[in-house]
């Protein structure tokens, strides 16, 4: 029971995203509230969503340590912490960066949700 509760707690951003989508189609909600909700999801996904590290290991493969947020790497390997962020800044080959973002199911869900929330912010403004 306690485990179920903590899973829900760790994934509240997805619930918020679902709520924001409902708000988008609700008539009496202002555009700022809708965009704000999507923006909050966006930040949550980047900084706090439960995902895998996804940094490239020096050997083959990608790091599978748990981490929070799409932008951060795991804390076990210090080098991983900013690897993905640096990848974006240095414009490493698109495929290398992308593979890190799609390491496994949690990453794929989070990345898709990130795209949805980005679209939601814009869609909310034109609501
Ligand atoms: Zn790592």
PDB file of C-alpha atoms and ligand atoms in Angstrom:
ATOM      1  CA  UNK A   1       0.000   0.000   0.000  1.00  0.00           C
ATOM      2  CA  UNK A   2       2.767   2.374   0.945  1.00  0.00           C
ATOM      3  CA  UNK A   3       4.576   1.533  -2.273  1.00  0.00           C
ATOM      4  CA  UNK A   4       1.522   2.374  -4.339  1.00  0.00           C
ATOM      5  CA  UNK A   5       1.220   5.729  -2.646  1.00  0.00           C
ATOM      6  CA  UNK A   6       4.846   6.645  -3.311  1.00  0.00           C
ATOM      7  CA  UNK A   7       4.524   5.667  -6.986  1.00  0.00           C
ATOM      8  CA  UNK A   8       1.602   8.041  -7.255  1.00  0.00           C
ATOM      9  CA  UNK A   9       3.570  10.701  -5.420  1.00  0.00           C
ATOM     10  CA  UNK A  10       6.540  10.320  -7.745  1.00  0.00           C
ATOM     11  CA  UNK A  11       4.357  10.543 -10.819  1.00  0.00           C
ATOM     12  CA  UNK A  12       2.126  13.465  -9.899  1.00  0.00           C
ATOM     13  CA  UNK A  13       3.390  15.393 -12.920  1.00  0.00           C
ATOM     14  CA  UNK A  14       1.694  12.894 -15.246  1.00  0.00           C
ATOM     15  CA  UNK A  15      -1.567  13.380 -13.359  1.00  0.00           C
ATOM     16  CA  UNK A  16      -1.126  17.118 -13.696  1.00  0.00           C
ATOM     17  CA  UNK A  17      -0.495  16.711 -17.420  1.00  0.00           C
ATOM     18  CA  UNK A  18      -3.705  14.698 -17.759  1.00  0.00           C
ATOM     19  CA  UNK A  19      -5.510  17.397 -15.789  1.00  0.00           C
ATOM     20  CA  UNK A  20      -4.036  20.099 -18.022  1.00  0.00           C
ATOM     21  CA  UNK A  21      -5.303  18.321 -21.139  1.00  0.00           C
ATOM     22  CA  UNK A  22      -8.796  18.274 -19.591  1.00  0.00           C
ATOM     23  CA  UNK A  23      -8.447  21.983 -18.776  1.00  0.00           C
ATOM     24  CA  UNK A  24      -7.520  22.662 -22.397  1.00  0.00           C
ATOM     25  CA  UNK A  25     -10.961  21.444 -23.439  1.00  0.00           C
ATOM     26  CA  UNK A  26     -12.833  23.010 -20.531  1.00  0.00           C
ATOM     27  CA  UNK A  27     -14.723  26.139 -21.471  1.00  0.00           C
ATOM     28  CA  UNK A  28     -14.489  28.250 -18.359  1.00  0.00           C
ATOM     29  CA  UNK A  29     -10.755  28.044 -17.774  1.00  0.00           C
ATOM     30  CA  UNK A  30      -8.577  30.959 -18.884  1.00  0.00           C
ATOM     31  CA  UNK A  31      -5.603  30.511 -21.232  1.00  0.00           C
ATOM     32  CA  UNK A  32      -3.096  31.467 -18.529  1.00  0.00           C
ATOM     33  CA  UNK A  33      -4.244  28.698 -16.187  1.00  0.00           C
ATOM     34  CA  UNK A  34      -4.013  26.118 -18.978  1.00  0.00           C
ATOM     35  CA  UNK A  35      -0.589  27.248 -20.186  1.00  0.00           C
ATOM     36  CA  UNK A  36       0.615  27.483 -16.604  1.00  0.00           C
ATOM     37  CA  UNK A  37      -0.418  23.900 -15.887  1.00  0.00           C
ATOM     38  CA  UNK A  38       1.359  22.646 -19.016  1.00  0.00           C
ATOM     39  CA  UNK A  39       4.442  24.719 -18.204  1.00  0.00           C
ATOM     40  CA  UNK A  40       4.554  23.201 -14.716  1.00  0.00           C
ATOM     41  CA  UNK A  41       4.419  19.707 -16.263  1.00  0.00           C
ATOM     42  CA  UNK A  42       7.192  20.671 -18.644  1.00  0.00           C
ATOM     43  CA  UNK A  43       9.460  21.768 -15.777  1.00  0.00           C
ATOM     44  CA  UNK A  44       8.546  18.718 -13.725  1.00  0.00           C
ATOM     45  CA  UNK A  45       9.525  16.432 -16.587  1.00  0.00           C
ATOM     46  CA  UNK A  46      12.849  18.183 -17.050  1.00  0.00           C
ATOM     47  CA  UNK A  47      13.756  18.377 -13.375  1.00  0.00           C
ATOM     48  CA  UNK A  48      11.817  15.826 -11.335  1.00  0.00           C
ATOM     49  CA  UNK A  49      10.170  13.081 -13.391  1.00  0.00           C
ATOM     50  CA  UNK A  50      11.360   9.570 -12.463  1.00  0.00           C
ATOM     51  CA  UNK A  51      13.454   8.425 -15.430  1.00  0.00           C
ATOM     52  CA  UNK A  52      16.654   6.598 -16.179  1.00  0.00           C
ATOM     53  CA  UNK A  53      19.976   8.374 -16.381  1.00  0.00           C
ATOM     54  CA  UNK A  54      20.518   7.564 -20.062  1.00  0.00           C
ATOM     55  CA  UNK A  55      24.047   8.952 -20.205  1.00  0.00           C
ATOM     56  CA  UNK A  56      26.365   7.063 -22.512  1.00  0.00           C
ATOM     57  CA  UNK A  57      28.710   4.763 -20.673  1.00  0.00           C
ATOM     58  CA  UNK A  58      32.356   4.721 -21.601  1.00  0.00           C
ATOM     59  CA  UNK A  59      31.893   1.080 -22.488  1.00  0.00           C
ATOM     60  CA  UNK A  60      28.959  -0.018 -24.614  1.00  0.00           C
ATOM     61  CA  UNK A  61      25.426   0.904 -23.740  1.00  0.00           C
ATOM     62  CA  UNK A  62      23.633   3.539 -21.755  1.00  0.00           C
ATOM     63  CA  UNK A  63      23.398   4.093 -18.028  1.00  0.00           C
ATOM     64  CA  UNK A  64      20.272   2.613 -16.443  1.00  0.00           C
ATOM     65  CA  UNK A  65      20.475   4.199 -13.010  1.00  0.00           C
ATOM     66  CA  UNK A  66      17.324   5.830 -11.730  1.00  0.00           C
ATOM     67  CA  UNK A  67      17.307   9.578 -11.766  1.00  0.00           C
ATOM     68  CA  UNK A  68      14.907  12.456 -11.555  1.00  0.00           C
ATOM     69  CA  UNK A  69      14.190  14.668 -14.518  1.00  0.00           C
ATOM     70  CA  UNK A  70      15.080  14.333 -18.177  1.00  0.00           C
ATOM     71  CA  UNK A  71      17.862  16.895 -17.914  1.00  0.00           C
ATOM     72  CA  UNK A  72      19.822  15.366 -15.059  1.00  0.00           C
ATOM     73  CA  UNK A  73      21.945  12.234 -14.971  1.00  0.00           C
ATOM     74  CA  UNK A  74      22.357   9.889 -12.032  1.00  0.00           C
ATOM     75  CA  UNK A  75      24.158  10.869  -8.869  1.00  0.00           C
ATOM     76  CA  UNK A  76      26.166   7.642  -8.688  1.00  0.00           C
ATOM     77  CA  UNK A  77      28.380   8.665 -11.587  1.00  0.00           C
ATOM     78  CA  UNK A  78      29.264  12.325 -11.331  1.00  0.00           C
ATOM     79  CA  UNK A  79      30.234  12.600 -14.968  1.00  0.00           C
ATOM     80  CA  UNK A  80      26.721  11.607 -15.973  1.00  0.00           C
ATOM     81  CA  UNK A  81      25.058  14.406 -14.113  1.00  0.00           C
ATOM     82  CA  UNK A  82      25.308  16.973 -16.839  1.00  0.00           C
ATOM     83  CA  UNK A  83      26.187  14.751 -19.768  1.00  0.00           C
ATOM     84  CA  UNK A  84      22.856  15.021 -21.521  1.00  0.00           C
ATOM     85  CA  UNK A  85      22.634  18.743 -20.911  1.00  0.00           C
ATOM     86  CA  UNK A  86      26.128  19.230 -22.304  1.00  0.00           C
ATOM     87  CA  UNK A  87      25.193  17.074 -25.268  1.00  0.00           C
ATOM     88  CA  UNK A  88      22.469  19.555 -26.145  1.00  0.00           C
ATOM     89  CA  UNK A  89      24.671  22.606 -25.649  1.00  0.00           C
ATOM     90  CA  UNK A  90      27.591  21.250 -27.646  1.00  0.00           C
ATOM     91  CA  UNK A  91      25.348  20.070 -30.442  1.00  0.00           C
ATOM     92  CA  UNK A  92      26.637  16.539 -30.401  1.00  0.00           C
ATOM     93  CA  UNK A  93      25.372  14.344 -33.228  1.00  0.00           C
ATOM     94  CA  UNK A  94      21.590  14.366 -33.023  1.00  0.00           C
ATOM     95  CA  UNK A  95      21.368  10.588 -32.891  1.00  0.00           C
ATOM     96  CA  UNK A  96      23.709  10.299 -29.923  1.00  0.00           C
ATOM     97  CA  UNK A  97      21.727  12.819 -27.920  1.00  0.00           C
ATOM     98  CA  UNK A  98      18.400  11.302 -28.897  1.00  0.00           C
ATOM     99  CA  UNK A  99      19.398   7.797 -27.956  1.00  0.00           C
ATOM    100  CA  UNK A 100      20.088   9.044 -24.474  1.00  0.00           C
ATOM    101  CA  UNK A 101      16.581  10.496 -24.322  1.00  0.00           C
ATOM    102  CA  UNK A 102      15.010   7.221 -25.396  1.00  0.00           C
ATOM    103  CA  UNK A 103      16.981   4.723 -23.318  1.00  0.00           C
ATOM    104  CA  UNK A 104      13.971   2.846 -22.006  1.00  0.00           C
ATOM    105  CA  UNK A 105      10.272   2.933 -21.298  1.00  0.00           C
ATOM    106  CA  UNK A 106      10.366   5.579 -18.533  1.00  0.00           C
ATOM    107  CA  UNK A 107      12.467   7.820 -20.762  1.00  0.00           C
ATOM    108  CA  UNK A 108      10.223   7.363 -23.775  1.00  0.00           C
ATOM    109  CA  UNK A 109       7.091   8.145 -21.782  1.00  0.00           C
ATOM    110  CA  UNK A 110       8.703  11.205 -20.236  1.00  0.00           C
ATOM    111  CA  UNK A 111      10.016  12.488 -23.575  1.00  0.00           C
ATOM    112  CA  UNK A 112       6.591  12.059 -25.202  1.00  0.00           C
ATOM    113  CA  UNK A 113       4.962  13.815 -22.250  1.00  0.00           C
ATOM    114  CA  UNK A 114       7.506  16.609 -22.630  1.00  0.00           C
ATOM    115  CA  UNK A 115       6.485  17.113 -26.267  1.00  0.00           C
ATOM    116  CA  UNK A 116       2.802  17.046 -25.280  1.00  0.00           C
ATOM    117  CA  UNK A 117       3.301  19.649 -22.573  1.00  0.00           C
ATOM    118  CA  UNK A 118       5.320  21.888 -24.899  1.00  0.00           C
ATOM    119  CA  UNK A 119       2.487  21.765 -27.432  1.00  0.00           C
ATOM    120  CA  UNK A 120       0.022  22.319 -24.587  1.00  0.00           C
ATOM    121  CA  UNK A 121       1.693  25.544 -23.468  1.00  0.00           C
ATOM    122  CA  UNK A 122       1.365  26.975 -26.987  1.00  0.00           C
ATOM    123  CA  UNK A 123      -2.132  25.560 -27.515  1.00  0.00           C
ATOM    124  CA  UNK A 124      -3.218  27.047 -24.175  1.00  0.00           C
ATOM    125  CA  UNK A 125      -2.107  30.512 -25.238  1.00  0.00           C
ATOM    126  CA  UNK A 126      -4.243  30.367 -28.373  1.00  0.00           C
ATOM    127  CA  UNK A 127      -7.203  28.846 -26.578  1.00  0.00           C
TER     128      UNK A 127
HETATM  129 ZN1  LIG B   1      24.386   7.461 -15.061  1.00  0.00          ZN
END
